[in-house]
Short mmCIF file of C-alpha atoms in Angstrom, two decimals:
data_model
loop_
_atom_site.label_atom_id
_atom_site.label_comp_id
_atom_site.label_asym_id
_atom_site.label_seq_id
_atom_site.Cartn_x
_atom_site.Cartn_y
_atom_site.Cartn_z
CA UNK A 1 -62.86 -167.99 -83.22
CA UNK A 2 -65.15 -165.28 -81.41
CA UNK A 3 -66.37 -166.24 -78.25
CA UNK A 4 -70.30 -166.02 -79.29
CA UNK A 5 -70.40 -166.43 -82.88
CA UNK A 6 -73.58 -164.81 -84.78
CA UNK A 7 -74.30 -168.27 -86.27
CA UNK A 8 -74.72 -169.77 -82.52
CA UNK A 9 -77.61 -168.27 -81.03
CA UNK A 10 -80.38 -170.10 -83.62
CA UNK A 11 -79.34 -173.15 -81.93
CA UNK A 12 -79.39 -172.25 -78.75
CA UNK A 13 -82.38 -170.66 -78.38
CA UNK A 14 -84.01 -173.42 -80.97
CA UNK A 15 -82.93 -175.97 -77.91
CA UNK A 16 -83.66 -173.73 -75.31
CA UNK A 17 -87.17 -172.77 -76.45
CA UNK A 18 -88.01 -176.64 -76.60
CA UNK A 19 -87.70 -176.74 -72.98
CA UNK A 20 -89.87 -173.95 -71.63
CA UNK A 21 -92.97 -174.66 -70.66
CA UNK A 22 -96.09 -172.83 -72.76
CA UNK A 23 -97.29 -169.56 -71.42
CA UNK A 24 -100.12 -167.68 -72.68
CA UNK A 25 -99.35 -163.75 -73.98
CA UNK A 26 -101.29 -162.05 -71.49
CA UNK A 27 -101.83 -163.03 -67.75
CA UNK A 28 -105.10 -165.45 -67.19
CA UNK A 29 -105.72 -163.85 -63.64
CA UNK A 30 -106.17 -160.40 -64.83
CA UNK A 31 -109.79 -158.90 -63.72
CA UNK A 32 -110.16 -157.10 -67.05
CA UNK A 33 -108.71 -160.06 -69.11
CA UNK A 34 -106.22 -157.86 -70.55
CA UNK A 35 -102.87 -156.53 -70.00
CA UNK A 36 -99.29 -155.46 -71.19
CA UNK A 37 -98.42 -158.56 -73.19
CA UNK A 38 -95.90 -160.65 -71.48
CA UNK A 39 -92.08 -159.92 -73.17
CA UNK A 40 -91.02 -162.56 -75.53
CA UNK A 41 -88.36 -165.33 -74.29
CA UNK A 42 -86.43 -164.90 -77.04
CA UNK A 43 -85.65 -161.20 -75.80
CA UNK A 44 -84.81 -161.98 -72.45
CA UNK A 45 -82.48 -164.72 -74.10
CA UNK A 46 -80.65 -162.48 -76.68
CA UNK A 47 -80.62 -159.67 -73.13
CA UNK A 48 -79.00 -162.36 -71.16
CA UNK A 49 -76.54 -163.59 -73.65
CA UNK A 50 -75.13 -160.15 -73.50
CA UNK A 51 -75.07 -159.92 -69.69
CA UNK A 52 -72.69 -163.00 -69.90
CA UNK A 53 -71.35 -162.02 -72.85
CA UNK A 54 -70.23 -158.27 -71.94
CA UNK A 55 -70.44 -158.23 -67.83
CA UNK A 56 -72.47 -155.13 -68.26
CA UNK A 57 -75.29 -154.64 -65.38
CA UNK A 58 -78.79 -155.22 -65.84
CA UNK A 59 -80.06 -151.40 -66.08
CA UNK A 60 -77.54 -151.02 -68.82
CA UNK A 61 -79.23 -153.58 -71.18
CA UNK A 62 -82.68 -152.58 -70.24
CA UNK A 63 -84.44 -150.67 -73.39
CA UNK A 64 -87.90 -150.33 -73.99
CA UNK A 65 -88.29 -153.45 -75.65
CA UNK A 66 -87.61 -155.37 -71.83
CA UNK A 67 -86.77 -153.99 -68.17
CA UNK A 68 -83.99 -154.97 -65.96
CA UNK A 69 -86.69 -156.13 -63.60
CA UNK A 70 -88.37 -158.31 -66.04
CA UNK A 71 -84.75 -159.99 -67.03
CA UNK A 72 -83.75 -160.82 -63.33
CA UNK A 73 -87.33 -162.33 -63.06
CA UNK A 74 -87.29 -164.54 -66.39
CA UNK A 75 -83.50 -165.41 -65.03
CA UNK A 76 -85.10 -166.57 -61.43
CA UNK A 77 -87.93 -168.23 -63.52
CA UNK A 78 -85.68 -170.48 -65.79
CA UNK A 79 -83.31 -171.34 -62.96
CA UNK A 80 -86.31 -172.61 -60.85
CA UNK A 81 -87.48 -174.97 -64.01
CA UNK A 82 -83.46 -176.06 -64.29
CA UNK A 83 -83.18 -174.91 -67.48
CA UNK A 84 -79.54 -173.75 -67.50
CA UNK A 85 -78.79 -176.93 -66.10
CA UNK A 86 -80.63 -179.05 -68.30
CA UNK A 87 -79.43 -177.06 -71.65
CA UNK A 88 -75.19 -177.66 -70.12
CA UNK A 89 -76.75 -181.75 -70.16
CA UNK A 90 -78.05 -181.77 -73.97
CA UNK A 91 -74.97 -179.94 -75.30
CA UNK A 92 -72.69 -182.47 -73.07
CA UNK A 93 -74.88 -186.03 -74.37
CA UNK A 94 -75.30 -184.32 -78.03
CA UNK A 95 -70.61 -183.93 -78.09
CA UNK A 96 -70.96 -187.22 -76.45
CA UNK A 97 -72.84 -188.90 -79.08
CA UNK A 98 -71.68 -186.87 -82.11
CA UNK A 99 -68.03 -186.27 -81.24
CA UNK A 100 -67.29 -188.17 -78.34
CA UNK A 101 -66.08 -187.03 -74.85
CA UNK A 102 -62.48 -188.01 -73.91
CA UNK A 103 -62.69 -189.65 -70.26
CA UNK A 104 -59.90 -191.41 -70.00
CA UNK A 105 -58.15 -188.26 -69.50
CA UNK A 106 -59.62 -185.95 -66.89
CA UNK A 107 -58.15 -182.77 -65.98
CA UNK A 108 -59.02 -180.42 -63.03
CA UNK A 109 -57.79 -177.32 -61.93
CA UNK A 110 -58.88 -174.10 -59.66
CA UNK A 111 -59.11 -170.47 -61.06
CA UNK A 112 -59.41 -167.37 -59.19
CA UNK A 113 -61.51 -164.71 -60.59
CA UNK A 114 -62.98 -160.89 -58.61
CA UNK A 115 -65.94 -161.05 -57.19
CA UNK A 116 -66.92 -157.38 -56.71
CA UNK A 117 -70.39 -157.80 -55.82
CA UNK A 118 -69.51 -160.34 -52.63
CA UNK A 119 -72.23 -162.74 -52.43
CA UNK A 120 -72.94 -166.42 -50.81
CA UNK A 121 -69.89 -168.11 -52.81
CA UNK A 122 -67.13 -165.04 -52.16
CA UNK A 123 -64.35 -164.79 -50.04
CA UNK A 124 -60.65 -162.89 -49.52
CA UNK A 125 -58.61 -163.52 -52.69
CA UNK A 126 -55.45 -164.53 -51.66
CA UNK A 127 -54.24 -163.02 -55.06
CA UNK A 128 -55.52 -160.02 -54.64
CA UNK A 129 -54.43 -157.80 -51.56
CA UNK A 130 -57.71 -159.29 -49.73
CA UNK A 131 -60.22 -158.56 -52.14
CA UNK A 132 -63.26 -160.57 -52.70
CA UNK A 133 -63.17 -163.12 -55.09
CA UNK A 134 -64.36 -166.09 -56.40
CA UNK A 135 -63.20 -169.55 -56.83
CA UNK A 136 -64.21 -172.21 -58.74
CA UNK A 137 -62.70 -176.08 -59.38
CA UNK A 138 -63.33 -176.83 -63.11
CA UNK A 139 -62.99 -180.14 -64.59
CA UNK A 140 -62.83 -181.11 -68.18
CA UNK A 141 -62.48 -184.14 -70.64
CA UNK A 142 -59.27 -184.74 -72.64
CA UNK A 143 -60.05 -181.73 -74.93
CA UNK A 144 -61.03 -179.03 -72.78
CA UNK A 145 -64.57 -179.58 -72.57
CA UNK A 146 -66.47 -178.30 -69.58
CA UNK A 147 -67.41 -180.97 -67.06
CA UNK A 148 -68.66 -179.49 -64.55
CA UNK A 149 -67.29 -177.37 -61.85
CA UNK A 150 -67.19 -176.61 -57.71
CA UNK A 151 -67.46 -172.59 -57.00
CA UNK A 152 -66.33 -171.70 -53.43
CA UNK A 153 -65.07 -168.26 -51.49
CA UNK A 154 -61.09 -167.20 -52.98
CA UNK A 155 -59.85 -168.18 -49.32
CA UNK A 156 -60.85 -172.15 -50.02
CA UNK A 157 -57.78 -174.62 -50.99
CA UNK A 158 -58.40 -176.64 -53.94
CA UNK A 159 -57.84 -180.37 -52.27
CA UNK A 160 -61.15 -180.05 -49.92
CA UNK A 161 -63.32 -179.48 -53.18
CA UNK A 162 -61.68 -182.51 -55.02
CA UNK A 163 -64.53 -184.67 -54.08
CA UNK A 164 -67.28 -183.21 -54.71
CA UNK A 165 -65.72 -182.13 -58.02
CA UNK A 166 -64.91 -185.51 -58.91
CA UNK A 167 -68.85 -186.59 -57.59
CA UNK A 168 -70.01 -184.53 -60.67
CA UNK A 169 -68.22 -187.72 -62.50
CA UNK A 170 -71.32 -189.78 -61.86
CA UNK A 171 -74.05 -188.15 -64.00
CA UNK A 172 -71.45 -188.97 -67.46
CA UNK A 173 -72.42 -192.77 -67.15
CA UNK A 174 -69.26 -195.43 -66.80
CA UNK A 175 -65.68 -193.71 -66.71
CA UNK A 176 -63.42 -195.98 -68.93
CA UNK A 177 -61.22 -198.35 -67.09
CA UNK A 178 -58.08 -196.55 -67.32
CA UNK A 179 -59.11 -193.12 -66.58
CA UNK A 180 -56.35 -191.02 -65.23
CA UNK A 181 -56.94 -187.21 -63.40
CA UNK A 182 -54.33 -184.84 -64.33
CA UNK A 183 -53.50 -182.62 -60.71
CA UNK A 184 -51.08 -179.68 -60.40
CA UNK A 185 -48.84 -179.44 -57.07
CA UNK A 186 -51.42 -178.31 -55.20
CA UNK A 187 -52.81 -181.59 -55.02
CA UNK A 188 -49.40 -183.59 -54.17
CA UNK A 189 -50.49 -185.51 -50.98
CA UNK A 190 -51.13 -189.03 -50.09
CA UNK A 191 -55.04 -187.93 -49.52
CA UNK A 192 -55.60 -187.16 -52.62
CA UNK A 193 -54.14 -190.26 -54.54
CA UNK A 194 -56.14 -192.16 -51.64
CA UNK A 195 -59.10 -190.14 -52.75
CA UNK A 196 -58.60 -191.29 -56.34
CA UNK A 197 -57.67 -194.75 -56.21
CA UNK A 198 -60.66 -195.88 -53.71
CA UNK A 199 -62.65 -194.29 -57.14
CA UNK A 200 -60.59 -196.55 -59.24
CA UNK A 201 -58.91 -193.33 -60.97
CA UNK A 202 -55.15 -193.01 -61.80
CA UNK A 203 -53.64 -189.93 -61.43
CA UNK A 204 -50.56 -187.76 -62.58
CA UNK A 205 -49.99 -185.32 -60.20
CA UNK A 206 -46.89 -182.49 -60.78
CA UNK A 207 -44.81 -182.73 -57.70
CA UNK A 208 -44.02 -179.93 -55.16
CA UNK A 209 -40.87 -177.82 -56.03
CA UNK A 210 -40.44 -179.16 -59.30
CA UNK A 211 -40.60 -176.99 -62.10
CA UNK A 212 -42.31 -178.36 -65.62
CA UNK A 213 -44.21 -177.08 -68.13
CA UNK A 214 -48.16 -177.37 -68.32
CA UNK A 215 -47.55 -179.07 -71.69
CA UNK A 216 -46.17 -181.84 -69.84
CA UNK A 217 -49.29 -183.04 -68.90
CA UNK A 218 -52.58 -183.38 -69.87
CA UNK A 219 -53.45 -180.49 -67.79
CA UNK A 220 -53.11 -177.48 -69.71
CA UNK A 221 -56.97 -178.39 -71.71
CA UNK A 222 -58.49 -177.44 -68.43
CA UNK A 223 -56.42 -174.30 -68.22
CA UNK A 224 -57.54 -173.24 -71.93
CA UNK A 225 -61.25 -173.92 -70.71
CA UNK A 226 -60.53 -171.57 -67.89
CA UNK A 227 -59.33 -168.71 -70.26
CA UNK A 228 -62.56 -169.70 -72.48
CA UNK A 229 -64.95 -169.31 -69.25
CA UNK A 230 -63.14 -165.98 -68.08
CA UNK A 231 -63.78 -164.22 -72.03
CA UNK A 232 -67.40 -164.25 -70.49
CA UNK A 233 -66.77 -161.05 -68.85
CA UNK A 234 -69.74 -161.85 -66.09
CA UNK A 235 -67.71 -165.01 -65.03
CA UNK A 236 -63.99 -163.03 -65.08
CA UNK A 237 -65.65 -160.32 -62.91
CA UNK A 238 -68.84 -161.58 -60.64
CA UNK A 239 -71.29 -159.14 -59.33
CA UNK A 240 -73.63 -161.66 -58.97
CA UNK A 241 -74.57 -162.31 -55.12
CA UNK A 242 -76.76 -165.62 -55.32
CA UNK A 243 -74.58 -169.03 -56.09
CA UNK A 244 -77.55 -170.56 -57.80
CA UNK A 245 -77.66 -167.01 -60.47
CA UNK A 246 -73.69 -167.62 -60.90
CA UNK A 247 -74.10 -171.45 -61.60
CA UNK A 248 -76.96 -170.57 -64.17
CA UNK A 249 -74.26 -168.34 -65.54
CA UNK A 250 -71.68 -170.62 -65.99
CA UNK A 251 -74.02 -173.05 -67.16
CA UNK A 252 -75.00 -170.87 -70.03
CA UNK A 253 -70.92 -170.08 -70.57
CA UNK A 254 -70.19 -174.04 -70.80
CA UNK A 255 -73.13 -174.93 -73.24
CA UNK A 256 -71.82 -172.29 -75.72
CA UNK A 257 -67.99 -173.40 -75.18
CA UNK A 258 -69.55 -176.92 -75.95
CA UNK A 259 -71.74 -176.15 -78.64
CA UNK A 260 -68.92 -174.08 -80.26
CA UNK A 261 -66.55 -177.04 -79.77
CA UNK A 262 -69.12 -179.33 -81.36
CA UNK A 263 -69.76 -177.41 -84.45
CA UNK A 264 -66.31 -176.66 -84.98
CA UNK A 265 -64.74 -180.25 -85.08
CA UNK A 266 -67.72 -181.67 -86.57
CA UNK A 267 -66.46 -179.61 -89.79
CA UNK A 268 -63.79 -181.26 -90.08
CA UNK A 269 -64.53 -184.58 -88.81
CA UNK A 270 -67.66 -185.62 -90.98
CA UNK A 271 -66.34 -183.17 -93.95
#
């Protein structure tokens, strides 16, 4: 399936426009009561999708319909309004209602990507000759639907990020009693087991020094989700400097992945 199918743009836009406040076409404070009309939100949204998918610069997508400054300003405005976070939350709610989140099998794992733009969340990458990189600890359900992530510098170890990542489960309501968290050998410690036990979660952790295929557990779902996210080139090679902007693009990508999976699974589930 394409990363961003053409038939997915309209459902995304239909929900996003419902979250936007009403704005006049012309600025009401202009002394003459007229000015250049406000660039349409749909134009800016299409530009945001291009930025996310292709990873190009703001200047590269600027044209006569919309300038790079307008895209940045509207992006910042939507971040202040919480549009991207709310869009992701709505997608998760509808997926859970129609298909159902598999919350009894949760997978958590980290992924390191390049961050040439440095930025607030970047750090020296241990797997890229000390160049700047971005670490994200992602969490998915048993099918691979992204539930959330915690970004950090590439020089951070995954283990200290596990607790704030699991805190994201609080917004999903009560979890099943037999919920299991699948982790790789980097979490093979008594501290991790005590953390999960204190939250009422079981764990399945790979043991250090023992080679086992990733398919031996449910951890491969989060690895596949990392691949889905890295197909959006702005996430695989991050030039954004502000952590809030990085989160916004991740929320938009997670929304696309969730809605794409929802429509695809609904075709077979309710056909």
